[in-house]
Structure formats: structure tokens, C-alpha cells
Coordinates of C-alpha atoms and ligand atoms in Angstrom, one line a residue:
X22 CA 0.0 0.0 0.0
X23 CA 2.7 2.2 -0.3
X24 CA 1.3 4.5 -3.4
X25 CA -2.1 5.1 -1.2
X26 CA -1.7 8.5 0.8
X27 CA -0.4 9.5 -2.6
X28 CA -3.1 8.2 -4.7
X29 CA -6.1 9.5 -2.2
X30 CA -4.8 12.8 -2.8
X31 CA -4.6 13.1 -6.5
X32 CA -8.5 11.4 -5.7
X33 CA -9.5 14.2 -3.7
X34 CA -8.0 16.2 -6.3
X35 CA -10.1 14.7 -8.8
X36 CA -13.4 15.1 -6.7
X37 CA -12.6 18.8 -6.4
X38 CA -12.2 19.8 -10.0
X39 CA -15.3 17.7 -10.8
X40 CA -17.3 19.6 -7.5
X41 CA -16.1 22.8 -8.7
X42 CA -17.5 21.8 -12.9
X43 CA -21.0 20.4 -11.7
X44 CA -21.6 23.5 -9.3
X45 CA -20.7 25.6 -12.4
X46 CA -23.2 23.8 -14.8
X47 CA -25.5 23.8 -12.0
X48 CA -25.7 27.2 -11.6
X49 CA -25.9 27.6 -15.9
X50 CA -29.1 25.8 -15.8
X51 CA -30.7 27.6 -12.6
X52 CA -30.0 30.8 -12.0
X53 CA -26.9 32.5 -14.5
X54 CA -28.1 34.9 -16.6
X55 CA -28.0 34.0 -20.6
X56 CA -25.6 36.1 -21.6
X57 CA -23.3 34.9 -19.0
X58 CA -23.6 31.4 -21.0
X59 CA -20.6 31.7 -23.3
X60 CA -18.0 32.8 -21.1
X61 CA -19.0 30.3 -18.4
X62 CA -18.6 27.7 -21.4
X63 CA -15.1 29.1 -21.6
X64 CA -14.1 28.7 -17.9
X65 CA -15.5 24.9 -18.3
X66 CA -13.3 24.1 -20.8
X67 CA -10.3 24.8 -19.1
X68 CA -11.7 23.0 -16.2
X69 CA -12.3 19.6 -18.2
X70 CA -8.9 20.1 -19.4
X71 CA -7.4 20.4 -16.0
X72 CA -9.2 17.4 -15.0
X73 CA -8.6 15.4 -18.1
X74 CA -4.7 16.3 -17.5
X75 CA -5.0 15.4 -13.8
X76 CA -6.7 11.6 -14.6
X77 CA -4.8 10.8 -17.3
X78 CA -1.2 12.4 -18.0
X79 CA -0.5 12.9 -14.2
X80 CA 0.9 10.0 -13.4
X81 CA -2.1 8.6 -11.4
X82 CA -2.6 4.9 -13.6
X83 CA 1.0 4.0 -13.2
X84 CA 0.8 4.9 -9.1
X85 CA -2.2 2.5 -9.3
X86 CA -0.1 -0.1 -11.5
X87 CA 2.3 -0.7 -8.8
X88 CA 0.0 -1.1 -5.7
X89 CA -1.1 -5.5 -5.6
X90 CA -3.7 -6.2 -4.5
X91 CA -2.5 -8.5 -1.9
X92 CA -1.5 -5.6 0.4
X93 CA -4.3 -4.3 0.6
X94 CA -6.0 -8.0 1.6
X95 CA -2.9 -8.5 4.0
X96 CA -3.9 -5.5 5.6
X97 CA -7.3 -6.8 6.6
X98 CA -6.1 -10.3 6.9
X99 CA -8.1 -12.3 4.6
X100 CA -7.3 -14.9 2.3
X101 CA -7.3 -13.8 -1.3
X102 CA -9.0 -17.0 -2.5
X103 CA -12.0 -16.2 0.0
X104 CA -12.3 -13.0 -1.1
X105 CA -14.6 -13.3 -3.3
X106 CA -17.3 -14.8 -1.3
X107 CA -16.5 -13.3 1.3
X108 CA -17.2 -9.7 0.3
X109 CA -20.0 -10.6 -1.7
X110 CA -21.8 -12.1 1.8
X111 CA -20.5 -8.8 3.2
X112 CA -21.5 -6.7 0.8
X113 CA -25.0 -7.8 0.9
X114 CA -25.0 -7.7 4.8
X115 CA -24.0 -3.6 4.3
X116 CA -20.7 -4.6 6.4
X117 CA -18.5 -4.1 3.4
X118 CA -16.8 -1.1 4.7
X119 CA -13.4 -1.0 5.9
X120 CA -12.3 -4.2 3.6
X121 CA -11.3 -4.1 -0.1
X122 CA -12.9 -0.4 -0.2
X123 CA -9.8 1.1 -1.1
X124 CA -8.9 -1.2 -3.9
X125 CA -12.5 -1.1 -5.3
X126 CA -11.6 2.8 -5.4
X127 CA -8.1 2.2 -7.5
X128 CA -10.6 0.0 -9.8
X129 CA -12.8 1.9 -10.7
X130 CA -10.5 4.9 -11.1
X131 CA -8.2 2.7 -13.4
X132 CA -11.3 1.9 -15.5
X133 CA -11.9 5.5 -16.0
X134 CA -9.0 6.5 -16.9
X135 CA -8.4 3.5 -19.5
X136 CA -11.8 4.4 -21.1
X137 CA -10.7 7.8 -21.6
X138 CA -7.0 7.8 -22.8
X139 CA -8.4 5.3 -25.8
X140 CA -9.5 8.4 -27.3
X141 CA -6.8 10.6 -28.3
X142 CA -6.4 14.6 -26.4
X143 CA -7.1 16.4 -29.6
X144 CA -10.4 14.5 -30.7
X145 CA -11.6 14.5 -27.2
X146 CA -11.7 18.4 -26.9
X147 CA -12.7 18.9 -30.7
X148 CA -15.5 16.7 -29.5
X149 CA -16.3 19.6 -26.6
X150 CA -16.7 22.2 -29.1
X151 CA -18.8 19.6 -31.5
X152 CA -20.9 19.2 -28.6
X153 CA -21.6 23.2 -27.9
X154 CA -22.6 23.6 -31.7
X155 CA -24.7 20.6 -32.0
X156 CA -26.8 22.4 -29.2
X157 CA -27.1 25.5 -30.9
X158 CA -27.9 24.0 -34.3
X159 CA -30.3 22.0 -32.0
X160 CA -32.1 24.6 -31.0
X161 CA -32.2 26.9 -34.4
X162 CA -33.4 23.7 -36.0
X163 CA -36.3 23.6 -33.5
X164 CA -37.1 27.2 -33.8
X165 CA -37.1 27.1 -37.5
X166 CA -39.2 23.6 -37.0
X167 CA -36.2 22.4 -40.3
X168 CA -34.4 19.2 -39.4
X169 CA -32.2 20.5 -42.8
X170 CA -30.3 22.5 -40.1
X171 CA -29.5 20.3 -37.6
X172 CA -28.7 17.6 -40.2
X173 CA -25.4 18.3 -41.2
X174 CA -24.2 18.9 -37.3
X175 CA -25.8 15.2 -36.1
X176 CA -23.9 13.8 -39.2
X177 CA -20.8 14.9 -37.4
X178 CA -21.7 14.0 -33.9
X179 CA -22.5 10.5 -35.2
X180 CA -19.4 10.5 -37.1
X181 CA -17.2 10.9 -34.1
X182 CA -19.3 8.7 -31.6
X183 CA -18.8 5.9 -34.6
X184 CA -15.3 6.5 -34.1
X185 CA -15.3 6.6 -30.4
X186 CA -16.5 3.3 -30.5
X187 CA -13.9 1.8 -32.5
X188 CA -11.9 3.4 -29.8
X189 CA -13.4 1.5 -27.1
X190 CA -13.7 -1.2 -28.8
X191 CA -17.2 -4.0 -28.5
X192 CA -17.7 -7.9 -28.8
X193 CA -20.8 -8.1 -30.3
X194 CA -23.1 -4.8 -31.5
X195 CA -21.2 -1.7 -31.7
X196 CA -24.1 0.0 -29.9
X197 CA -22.6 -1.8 -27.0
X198 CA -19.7 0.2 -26.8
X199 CA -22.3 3.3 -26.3
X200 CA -24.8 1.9 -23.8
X201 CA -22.4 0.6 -21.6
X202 CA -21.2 4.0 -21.2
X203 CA -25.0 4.8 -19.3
X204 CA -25.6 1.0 -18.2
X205 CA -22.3 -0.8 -17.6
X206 CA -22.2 -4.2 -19.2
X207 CA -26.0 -3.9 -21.1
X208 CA -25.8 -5.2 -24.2
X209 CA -28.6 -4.9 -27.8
X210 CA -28.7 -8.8 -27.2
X211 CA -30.6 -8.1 -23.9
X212 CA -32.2 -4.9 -25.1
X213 CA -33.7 -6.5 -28.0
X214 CA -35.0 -9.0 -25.6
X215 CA -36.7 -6.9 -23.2
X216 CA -38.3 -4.4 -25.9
X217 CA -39.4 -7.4 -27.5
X218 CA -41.4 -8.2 -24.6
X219 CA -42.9 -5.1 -24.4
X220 CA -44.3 -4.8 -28.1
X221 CA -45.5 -7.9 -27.9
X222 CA -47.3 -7.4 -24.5
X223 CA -47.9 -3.5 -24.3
X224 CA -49.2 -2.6 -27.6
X225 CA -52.4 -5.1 -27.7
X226 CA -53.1 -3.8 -23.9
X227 CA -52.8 0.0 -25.0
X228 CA -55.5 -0.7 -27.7
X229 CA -57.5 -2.7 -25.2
X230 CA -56.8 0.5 -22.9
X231 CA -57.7 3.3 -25.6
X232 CA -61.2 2.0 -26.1
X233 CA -62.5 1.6 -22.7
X234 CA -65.3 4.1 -21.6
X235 CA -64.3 4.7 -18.5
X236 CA -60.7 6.4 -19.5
X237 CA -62.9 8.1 -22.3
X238 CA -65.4 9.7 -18.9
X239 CA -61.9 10.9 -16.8
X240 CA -60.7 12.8 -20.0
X241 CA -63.7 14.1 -20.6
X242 CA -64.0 15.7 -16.8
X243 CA -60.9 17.7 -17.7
X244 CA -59.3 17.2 -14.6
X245 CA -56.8 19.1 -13.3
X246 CA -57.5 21.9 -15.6
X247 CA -57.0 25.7 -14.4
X248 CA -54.5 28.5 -13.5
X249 CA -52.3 27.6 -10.5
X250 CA -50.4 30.9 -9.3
X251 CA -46.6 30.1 -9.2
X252 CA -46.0 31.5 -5.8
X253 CA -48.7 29.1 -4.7
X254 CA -47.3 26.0 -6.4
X255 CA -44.0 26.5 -5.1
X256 CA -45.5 26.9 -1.6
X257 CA -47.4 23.4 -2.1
X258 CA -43.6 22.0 -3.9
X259 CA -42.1 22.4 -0.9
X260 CA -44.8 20.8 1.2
X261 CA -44.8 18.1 -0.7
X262 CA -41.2 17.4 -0.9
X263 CA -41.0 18.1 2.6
X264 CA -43.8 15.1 2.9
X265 CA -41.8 12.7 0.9
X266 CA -39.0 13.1 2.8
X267 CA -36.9 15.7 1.1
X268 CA -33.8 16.9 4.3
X269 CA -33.8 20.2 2.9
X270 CA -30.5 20.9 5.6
X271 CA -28.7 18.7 2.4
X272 CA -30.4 19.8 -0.4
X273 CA -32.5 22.3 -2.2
X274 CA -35.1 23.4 -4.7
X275 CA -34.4 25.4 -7.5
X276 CA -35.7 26.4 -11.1
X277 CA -34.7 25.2 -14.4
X278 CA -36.1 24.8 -17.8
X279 CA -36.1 21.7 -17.4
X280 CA -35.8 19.4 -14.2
X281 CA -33.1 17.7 -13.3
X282 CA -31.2 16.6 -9.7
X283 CA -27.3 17.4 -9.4
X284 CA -25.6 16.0 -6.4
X285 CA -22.1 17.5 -4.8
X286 CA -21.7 15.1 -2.0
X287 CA -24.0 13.2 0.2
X288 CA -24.5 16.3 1.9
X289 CA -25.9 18.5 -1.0
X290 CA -27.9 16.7 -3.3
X291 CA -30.4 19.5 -5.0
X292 CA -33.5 19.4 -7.3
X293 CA -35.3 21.6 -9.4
X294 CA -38.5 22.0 -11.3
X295 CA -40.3 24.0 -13.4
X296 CA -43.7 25.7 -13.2
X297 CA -46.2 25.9 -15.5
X298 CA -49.6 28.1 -14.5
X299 CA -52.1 26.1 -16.3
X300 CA -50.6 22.6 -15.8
X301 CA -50.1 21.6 -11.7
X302 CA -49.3 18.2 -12.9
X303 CA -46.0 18.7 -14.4
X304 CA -44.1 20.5 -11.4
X305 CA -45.7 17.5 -8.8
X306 CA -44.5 14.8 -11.2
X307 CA -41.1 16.2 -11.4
X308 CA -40.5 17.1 -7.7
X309 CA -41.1 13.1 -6.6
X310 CA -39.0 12.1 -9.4
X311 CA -36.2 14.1 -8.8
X312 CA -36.7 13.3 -5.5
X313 CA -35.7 9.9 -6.1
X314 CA -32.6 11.1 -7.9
X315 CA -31.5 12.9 -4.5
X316 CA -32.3 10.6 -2.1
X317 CA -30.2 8.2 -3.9
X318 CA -27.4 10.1 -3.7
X319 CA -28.4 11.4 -0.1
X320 CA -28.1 8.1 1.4
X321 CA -24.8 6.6 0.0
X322 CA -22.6 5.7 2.6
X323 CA -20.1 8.2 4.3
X324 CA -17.2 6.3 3.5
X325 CA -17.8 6.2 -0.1
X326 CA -19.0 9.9 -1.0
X327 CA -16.7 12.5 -2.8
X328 CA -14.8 9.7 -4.3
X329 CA -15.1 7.7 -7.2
X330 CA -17.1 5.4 -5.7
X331 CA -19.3 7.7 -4.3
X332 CA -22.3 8.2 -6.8
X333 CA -25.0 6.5 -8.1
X334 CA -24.0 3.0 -10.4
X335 CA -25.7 3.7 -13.5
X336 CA -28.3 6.0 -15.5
X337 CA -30.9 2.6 -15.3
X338 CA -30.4 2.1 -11.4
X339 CA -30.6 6.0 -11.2
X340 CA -34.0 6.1 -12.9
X341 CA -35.4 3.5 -11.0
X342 CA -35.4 5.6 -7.9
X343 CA -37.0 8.2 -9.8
X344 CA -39.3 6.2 -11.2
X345 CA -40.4 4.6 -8.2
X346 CA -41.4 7.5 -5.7
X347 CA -42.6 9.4 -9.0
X348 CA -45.1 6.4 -10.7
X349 CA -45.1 3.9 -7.9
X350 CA -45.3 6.0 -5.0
X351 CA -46.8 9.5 -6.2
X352 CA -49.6 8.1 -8.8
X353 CA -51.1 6.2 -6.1
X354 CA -54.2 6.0 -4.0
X355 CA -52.3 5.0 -0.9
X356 CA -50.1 8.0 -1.4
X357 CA -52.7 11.0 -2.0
X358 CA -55.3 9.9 0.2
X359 CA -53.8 11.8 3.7
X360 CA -52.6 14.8 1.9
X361 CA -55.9 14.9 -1.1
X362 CA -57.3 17.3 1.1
X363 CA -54.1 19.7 1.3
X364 CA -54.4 19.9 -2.5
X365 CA -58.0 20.7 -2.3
X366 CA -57.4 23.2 0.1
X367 CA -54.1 25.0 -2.2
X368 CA -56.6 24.9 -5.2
X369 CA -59.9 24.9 -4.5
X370 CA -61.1 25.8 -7.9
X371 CA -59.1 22.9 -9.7
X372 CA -60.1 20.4 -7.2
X373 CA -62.7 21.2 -4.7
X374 CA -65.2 19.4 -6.6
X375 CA -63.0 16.3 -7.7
X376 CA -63.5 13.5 -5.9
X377 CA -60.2 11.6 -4.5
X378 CA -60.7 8.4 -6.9
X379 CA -61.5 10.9 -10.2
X380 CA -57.9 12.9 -9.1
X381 CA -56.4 9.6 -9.2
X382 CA -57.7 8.1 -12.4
X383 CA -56.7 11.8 -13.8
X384 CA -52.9 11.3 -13.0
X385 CA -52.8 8.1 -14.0
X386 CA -54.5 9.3 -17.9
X387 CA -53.2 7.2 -20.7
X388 CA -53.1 9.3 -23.9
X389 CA -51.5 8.1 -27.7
X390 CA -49.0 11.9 -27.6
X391 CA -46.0 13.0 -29.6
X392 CA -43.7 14.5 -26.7
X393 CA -41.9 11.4 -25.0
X394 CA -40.9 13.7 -21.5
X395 CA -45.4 14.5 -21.2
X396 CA -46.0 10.6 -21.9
X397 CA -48.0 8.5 -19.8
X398 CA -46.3 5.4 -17.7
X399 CA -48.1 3.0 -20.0
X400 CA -47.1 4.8 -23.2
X401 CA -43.9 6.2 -22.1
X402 CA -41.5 2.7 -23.3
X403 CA -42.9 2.9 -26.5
X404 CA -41.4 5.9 -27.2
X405 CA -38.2 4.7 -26.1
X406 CA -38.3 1.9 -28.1
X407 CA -38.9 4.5 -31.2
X408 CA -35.7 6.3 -30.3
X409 CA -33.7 2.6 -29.5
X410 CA -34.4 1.5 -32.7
X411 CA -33.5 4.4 -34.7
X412 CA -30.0 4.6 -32.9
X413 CA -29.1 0.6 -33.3
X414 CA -30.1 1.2 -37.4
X415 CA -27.2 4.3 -37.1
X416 CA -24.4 2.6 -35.6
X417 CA -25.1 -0.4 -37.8
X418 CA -25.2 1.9 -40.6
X419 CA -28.7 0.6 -41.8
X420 CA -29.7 4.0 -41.9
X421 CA -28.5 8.0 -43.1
X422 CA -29.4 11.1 -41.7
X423 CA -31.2 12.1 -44.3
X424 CA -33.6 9.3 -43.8
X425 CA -34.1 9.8 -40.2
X426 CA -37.0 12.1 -40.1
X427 CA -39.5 9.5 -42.1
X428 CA -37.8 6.5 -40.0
X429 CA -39.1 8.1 -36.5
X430 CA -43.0 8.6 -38.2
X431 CA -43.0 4.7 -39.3
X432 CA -42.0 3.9 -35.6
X433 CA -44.4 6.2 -34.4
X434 CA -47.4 4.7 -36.5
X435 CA -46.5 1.0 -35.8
X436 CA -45.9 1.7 -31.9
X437 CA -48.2 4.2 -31.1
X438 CA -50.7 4.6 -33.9
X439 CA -50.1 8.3 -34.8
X440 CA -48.0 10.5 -37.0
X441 CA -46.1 13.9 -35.9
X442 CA -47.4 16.4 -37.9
X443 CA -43.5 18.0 -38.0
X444 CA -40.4 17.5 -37.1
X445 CA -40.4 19.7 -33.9
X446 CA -43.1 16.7 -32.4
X447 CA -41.0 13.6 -34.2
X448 CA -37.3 13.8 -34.8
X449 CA -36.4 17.0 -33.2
X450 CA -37.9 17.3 -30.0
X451 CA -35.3 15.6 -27.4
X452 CA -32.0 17.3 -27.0
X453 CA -30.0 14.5 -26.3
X454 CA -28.1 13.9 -29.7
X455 CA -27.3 17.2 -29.9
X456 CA -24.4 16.5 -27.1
X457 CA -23.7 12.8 -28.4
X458 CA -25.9 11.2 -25.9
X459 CA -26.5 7.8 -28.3
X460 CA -27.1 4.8 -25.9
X461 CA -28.9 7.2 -23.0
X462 CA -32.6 6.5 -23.8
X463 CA -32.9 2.3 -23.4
X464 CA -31.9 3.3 -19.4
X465 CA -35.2 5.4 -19.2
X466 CA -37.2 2.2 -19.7
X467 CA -34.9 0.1 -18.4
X468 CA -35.1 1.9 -15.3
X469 CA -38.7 1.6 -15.1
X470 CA -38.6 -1.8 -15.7
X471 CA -35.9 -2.3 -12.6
X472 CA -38.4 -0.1 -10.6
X473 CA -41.0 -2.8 -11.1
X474 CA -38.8 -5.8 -9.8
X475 CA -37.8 -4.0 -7.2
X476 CA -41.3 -2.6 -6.2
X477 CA -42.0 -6.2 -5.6
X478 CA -39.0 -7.3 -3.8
X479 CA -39.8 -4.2 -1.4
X480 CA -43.5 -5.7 -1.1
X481 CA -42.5 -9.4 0.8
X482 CA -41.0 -6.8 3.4
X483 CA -42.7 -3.6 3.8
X484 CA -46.7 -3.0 4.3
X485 CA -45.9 -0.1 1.3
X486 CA -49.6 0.3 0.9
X487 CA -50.4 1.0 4.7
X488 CA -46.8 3.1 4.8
X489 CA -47.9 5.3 2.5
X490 CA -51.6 5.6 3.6
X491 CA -50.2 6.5 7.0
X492 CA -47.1 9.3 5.3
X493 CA -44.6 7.3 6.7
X494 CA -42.0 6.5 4.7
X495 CA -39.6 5.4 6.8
X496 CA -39.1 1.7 5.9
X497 CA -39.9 2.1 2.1
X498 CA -37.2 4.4 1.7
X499 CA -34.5 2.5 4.0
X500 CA -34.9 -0.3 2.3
X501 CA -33.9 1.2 -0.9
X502 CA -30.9 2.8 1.0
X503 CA -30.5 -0.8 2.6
X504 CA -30.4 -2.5 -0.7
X505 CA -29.3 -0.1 -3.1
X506 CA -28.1 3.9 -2.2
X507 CA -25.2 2.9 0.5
X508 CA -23.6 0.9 -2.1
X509 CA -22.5 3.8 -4.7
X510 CA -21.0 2.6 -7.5
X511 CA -20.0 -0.5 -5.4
X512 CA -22.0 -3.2 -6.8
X513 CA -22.8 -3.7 -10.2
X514 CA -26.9 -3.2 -11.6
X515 CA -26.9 -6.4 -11.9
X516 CA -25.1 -7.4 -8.5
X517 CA -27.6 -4.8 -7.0
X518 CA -30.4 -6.6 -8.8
X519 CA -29.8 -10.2 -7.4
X520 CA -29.1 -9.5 -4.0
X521 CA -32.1 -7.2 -3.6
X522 CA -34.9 -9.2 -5.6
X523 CA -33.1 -12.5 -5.2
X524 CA -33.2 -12.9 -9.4
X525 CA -31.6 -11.6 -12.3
X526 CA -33.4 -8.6 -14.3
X527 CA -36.8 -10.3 -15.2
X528 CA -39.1 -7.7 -17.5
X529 CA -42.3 -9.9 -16.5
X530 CA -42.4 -7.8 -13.4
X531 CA -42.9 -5.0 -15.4
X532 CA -45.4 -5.9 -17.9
X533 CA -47.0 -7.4 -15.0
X534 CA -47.5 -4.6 -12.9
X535 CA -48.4 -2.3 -16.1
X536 CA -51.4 -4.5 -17.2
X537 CA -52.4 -5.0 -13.7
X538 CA -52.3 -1.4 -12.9
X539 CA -54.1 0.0 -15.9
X540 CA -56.7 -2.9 -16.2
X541 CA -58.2 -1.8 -12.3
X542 CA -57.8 1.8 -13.4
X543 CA -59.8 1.8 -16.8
X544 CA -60.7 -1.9 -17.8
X545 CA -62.7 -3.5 -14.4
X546 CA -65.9 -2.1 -13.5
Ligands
ZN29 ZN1 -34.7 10.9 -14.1

């Protein structure tokens, strides 16, 4: 162990420059005034590239080379043939600390470093600036509603993330080089399998669910229709993250365009949301999700936090906390009925007249839509799958740019039954491309799908229903820390998978509780 002091410096180093970058970017998206934008763009740049120099040309791998691992198992005393077993039993017990922890660090800090000096200095920064322009072109694109504009940009972004795979190199798809930069180890064999699944099962149901009279009568009602006053929505925001379970003493609530949850440490995990007067929907939805996203990162393990360990595993296990307290939790009967009266009381003119099982029924609306981020749990995958299939056609090269646009419509009409009347509801409306994000969208259903399993693992040892019916959330949330937060980037999704559920990812779970839920909303009587 005789590199350590040395390498847990040039680690906290590390944690510092990337504090310093995502309190930066934080502040871009919440509160730094637009014409600040450029010039804050600048001072990131020379961040990354202080950070990039400190990983990679620094001298950390080869300080990491020369430590064995059988130091750091003498130190604890345990045979290195047991250790395998034996941490795993430990892990699972949450008693893990204090063993291997400081090799797991040098592990994962090696793999970084080894997936990022595959790509060479020069093309990873002219990749930084490709990524700025792609976002403008983005947005002028959706302005003029003229995919034309964006085209030749995505040509270029897909051009370098084609050869960014050959950098990282694949066994099977080259998509898997890019998913497993979002989902470590997921592969299109497994993807293809579990979207599979879904068409077969979801897209019958959704029919079954479009025609039934009783979702026709909710729609009808207009439900949660009106003008809801910021001031007074952010006053209810607060109680309701508050409710949840939301230690504003390590976080807080801010506005953004669009909601998302950055964390620091385990001590300053923050959320924001946005607030739209005529829709109350949007801003609740958002707050329990993000929620999830925080409390994740709120509850990993002291030991593990600002270092590379020390955040969430993966984009999938990430959005199945978010998922969960957002669809599981917050569109649920047991959760609304103690506080349905509290929203009565905020807005009276939305609500006053709705009765608790109609409010319900009214979050819970299935509609056939063109915007993926307003889509219904039940409809939601399905767009997903749209956007998976599009991106495994362009890294097989089975389809151009220029055909893109028509693609996304025939996906549209065979998964969802409708056609985007332009490209600013079909091909242009999520942002991600624009910065290279290829390989980020299977993890939004994926994540759902995890959320499902384990919903039902949580189930054979927490009373969820009478939990939330009481606003105690106590056990349901540490049993997700138990399980899942503590661990970081610890175990593996899949490792987290088995030793919370007791199985490897299974989809039925997810299907399952789909059909189940939607057919006692809309299809019994
Ligand atoms: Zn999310």
C-alpha cells in the first residue's frame, strides 16, 4: 500500500475539479443569466482540461499499477482466494466497509482513466466544441421547425461517436460500446429481448386501454384543468417534498427549464423543477421524481462519497429511484389519500369538486401523444423503443441522416398509432443527440422496468400500501438505501439486482404490474 496516501490525494483532487464543474453547470441551468452562458462555457473548458490532465497524463494509472492487490487483503487479513465470497456475503450484509474499499476505489478509477486515454487529447476536446454547436444548431433547428439545419451537425456528432466506439472497442453490436457507457455491461442482445417483450405485450393492452369508456369519462372531466399561481405552487412543492421526505438541511429546490437533480456530495444533493400556470401536474410529477434522484445520492454511505465510488451506479439504477417514488409511490391511491385534502385546500377551484378516486384516475390518464418527457407510464417505453431502434439502425449503418426524419414517423405509427405532424413533435424534440448522448434512452425504460422488480421485492418486506396511507416513509425508503443507495458505485446493476430481488433482471415484473395497474384503473368495472 505504499502509493495510497499519494493516490487518495490526487483522488480528492479529482473530486474537487469535478465539484467545482457540476456546481458551475448547475448554476448555468438555474440561476446564470444568458448572456453569461458563453463565457462560463469558456471557464469549463479549461476546467475539463485540467481534469482530463489530472486523470490521465499525471501519473495517477502508473501509481495505481504498482499497488497489488495482496496488500491491501494482507492489511485486513483475509485470504485472497475467500475474497470473493466473502465480500460478496458482506456486501450484501451492508458490512463491506473497511475491507477491499480502497482497492474497489483504485478499480474503478483505473477503468476511467483507461476508457478515456483510448480516445486521443485532440479529438476529445474537438469533441467539446462539437458538442456546444450541436446544441445550438439543436435549438435553431427547432425554432425554424427544419431538421435540414441540424442535419449536417448530427452527421458529425455520429461520425465521431462511430469513431469513439472503434476506440473503445465491442464484442458483439457496436451500440454496446455506447450503452455501456450509461448501463455498464447492457448489451442490444438483452435490449432486443426486453423491448421485444414489451411490443409484444404493451401494444395489444394499449388498444385494449384506448377503447374503454371509462378512461374516455376521466378525459372528458378535464381534470386538473386551471391556473395555479406560481408562488402558490411552489409553496405546495415544498410541502410536498417536505412530505416525501426531502432533508432540505442537504439539499434544495431550485428552477430550471427543465428538471433535473445534481448532487455534490451526500450532503448537498439538489432538485429543481419548473412551473407551468395552467398545468399543476408537471411541477408535482417532477418534484417526486427528482426526489428519487436525491435521495439516492443522499443516502450513499459516508465512506464512499466524494470519491469515485461515491455516486449513483448507472443511468438505469438512477431512474429507478426516480421512477419509483414518482409512478409507484406519487400516482397512487395510498399515497394521496392523507394529503388529497391539502391539495384541495391550495386549489380549490381545480379540485374542490373532484372527488379523491377521479384525481387519481386523472394522474394516472393514458393518452397516444407525440412529446416522449409528457407521456403516460403505459405509453412512455414505447417511445423509447422508437428512439432505440432508430440509434441501433445508425451505428449499424442501416440508416443516413437524411432518412431519419421519415424512420421516426414509421415507428411512431407502428408503436403508437399516430404521425407527428413536424419534425419539432418527431425527430427534433429531445436534446440529447445534440451533445452525443446515443445509448442514454434504453436506461429510461430500463429503469422503469428495474423499478418494477424492485417494487416487488420491497412488497414481501414492507406493508408499502399501509406506509404510504399512514405518510410514513420510513421503511420504504430505507430499504432502498439498505439495498441499493449505500452501495455507490460499489456493486454492479446487476449485482444490485440479485441481491435485492433474489433474481436476475426479469421484464415480466414490469409488464405485469403495467397490465395490472391500468386494467383496475380503466378496464374492471
Ligand atoms: Zn430521471
Amino acid at each position: 500500500m505504499k502509493n495510497w496516501k499519494e493516490i487518495e490525494q490526487k483522488m480528492q483532487t479529482l473530486d474537487a475539479l469535478q465539484h467545482a464543474m457540476n456546481k458551475i453547470l448547475y448554476d448555468m441551468e438555474t440561476i446564470a443569466p444568458s448572456g453569461a452562458i458563453p463565457k462560463i462555457g469558456k471557464t469549463l473548458e479549461t476546467l475539463s482540461g485540467i481534469y482530463y490532465y489530472e486523470l490521465v497524463d499525471n501519473g495517477l494509472l502508473a501509481l495505481i499499477e504498482a499497488e497489488k492487490e495482496a496488500d491491501y487483503l494482507e492489511a485486513i487479513s483475509i485470504d485472497a482466494i475467500e475474497l470473493d465470497d466473502l465480500s460478496r456475503e458482506e456486501k450484501a450484509a451492508g458490512t463491506f466497509f473497511g475491507t477491499t474499499i480502497e482497492w474497489d476505489m483504485m478499480k474503478e478509477l483505473k477503468r476511467e482513466i483507461q476508457k478515456i486515454s483510448k480516445i486521443p487529447a485532440d479529438s476529445y476536446r474537438a469533441f467539446q466544441e462539437l458538442s456546444i454547436i450541436g446544441h445550438a444548431k439543436w435549438l435553431e433547428a427547432k425554432a425554424a421547425n427544419d431538421f435540414a439545419i441540424f442535419a449536417p451537425t448530427l452527421k458529425k456528432i455520429i461520425a465521431y461517436k462511430k469513431q469513439y466506439i472503434e476506440y473503445q472497442g465491442y464484442d458483439q453490436h457496436p451500440y454496446d460500446a455506447l450503452l455501456d457507457d450509461y448501463e455498464p455491461g447492457l448489451t442490444v442482445t438483452e435490449l432486443d429481448i426486453f423491448f421485444s417483450g414489451l411490443r409484444e405485450k404493451i401494444i395489444p393492452f394499449l388498444k385494449k386501454i384506448n377503447a374503454s369508456e371509462k378512461m374516455q369519462a376521466i378525459t372528458d372531466k378535464k381534470i386538473g384543468e386551471g391556473f395555479f399561481l406560481q408562488a402558490k405552487q411552489e409553496e405546495f412543492m415544498v410541502f410536498l417534498a417536505k412530505y416525501i421526505g426531502y432533508d432540505f438541511n442537504r439539499g434544495q429546490l431550485g428552477i430550471s427549464a427543465h428538471p433535473f437533480s445534481q448532487s455534490f456530495s451526500n450532503d448537498d444533493a439538489r432538485i429543481t423543477t419548473r412551473y407551468v400556470e395552467h398545468d399543476i401536474y408537471s411541477s408535482i410529477f417532477s418534484i417526486l421524481h427528482e426526489f428519487g434522484h436525491a435521495i439516492y445520492e443522499q443516502n450513499i454511505a459516508e465512506k464512499l462519497t466524494m470519491t469515485p465510488l461515491g455516486s449513483g451506479i448507472s443511468m438505469g439504477i438512477h431512474e429507478s429511484q426516480s421512477r419509483f417514488y414518482e409512478n409507484m409511490i406519487g400516482r397512487s391511491e395510498s399515497f394521496w389519500n392523507p394529503i388529497y385534502p391539502a391539495i384541495q385546500a391550495f386549489f380549490p377551484d381545480s379540485f374542490a369538486d373532484v372527488c379523491l378516486a377521479d384525481f387519481i384516475a386523472s394522474i394516472n390518464l393514458v393518452e397516444q401523444s407525440f412529446i416522449r418527457v409528457e407521456a403516460d407510464e403505459l405509453t412512455y417505453p414505447l417511445h423509447i423503443m422508437v428512439r432505440y431502434e432508430i440509434e441501433k439502425k445508425l451505428f449499424s449503418d442501416t440508416l443516413t441522416v437524411e432518412q431519419l426524419p421519415e424512420a421516426w414517423n414509421t415507428l411512431m405509427m407502428e408503436y403508437l398509432g399516430i404521425t407527428p405532424a413536424n419534425v419539432n413533435e418527431g425527430i427534433l424534440q429531445d436534446i440529447h443527440w445534440s451533445q452525443g448522448y446515443f445509448g442514454y434512452f434504453p436506461t429510461y425504460a430500463l429503469g422503469s422496468a428495474y423499478s418494477a422488480q424492485f417494487f416487488e421485492a420491497m412488497k414481501r418486506e414492507v406493508d408499502v400500501e399501509k406506509d404510504a396511507r399512514d405518510g410514513d416513509f420510513t421503511a420504504i425508503t430505507s430499504f432502498l438505501a439498505r439495498n441499493i443507495h449505500q452501495f455507490g458505485k460499489l456493486k454492479t446493476p446487476k449485482e444490485l439486482m440479485i441481491d435485492t430481488t433474489g433474481e436476475a433482471f426479469n421484464p415480466d415484473y414490469y409488464i405485469d404490474y403495467l397490465i395490472e395497474k391500468y386494467s383496475t384503473l380503466f378496464l374492471n368495472k
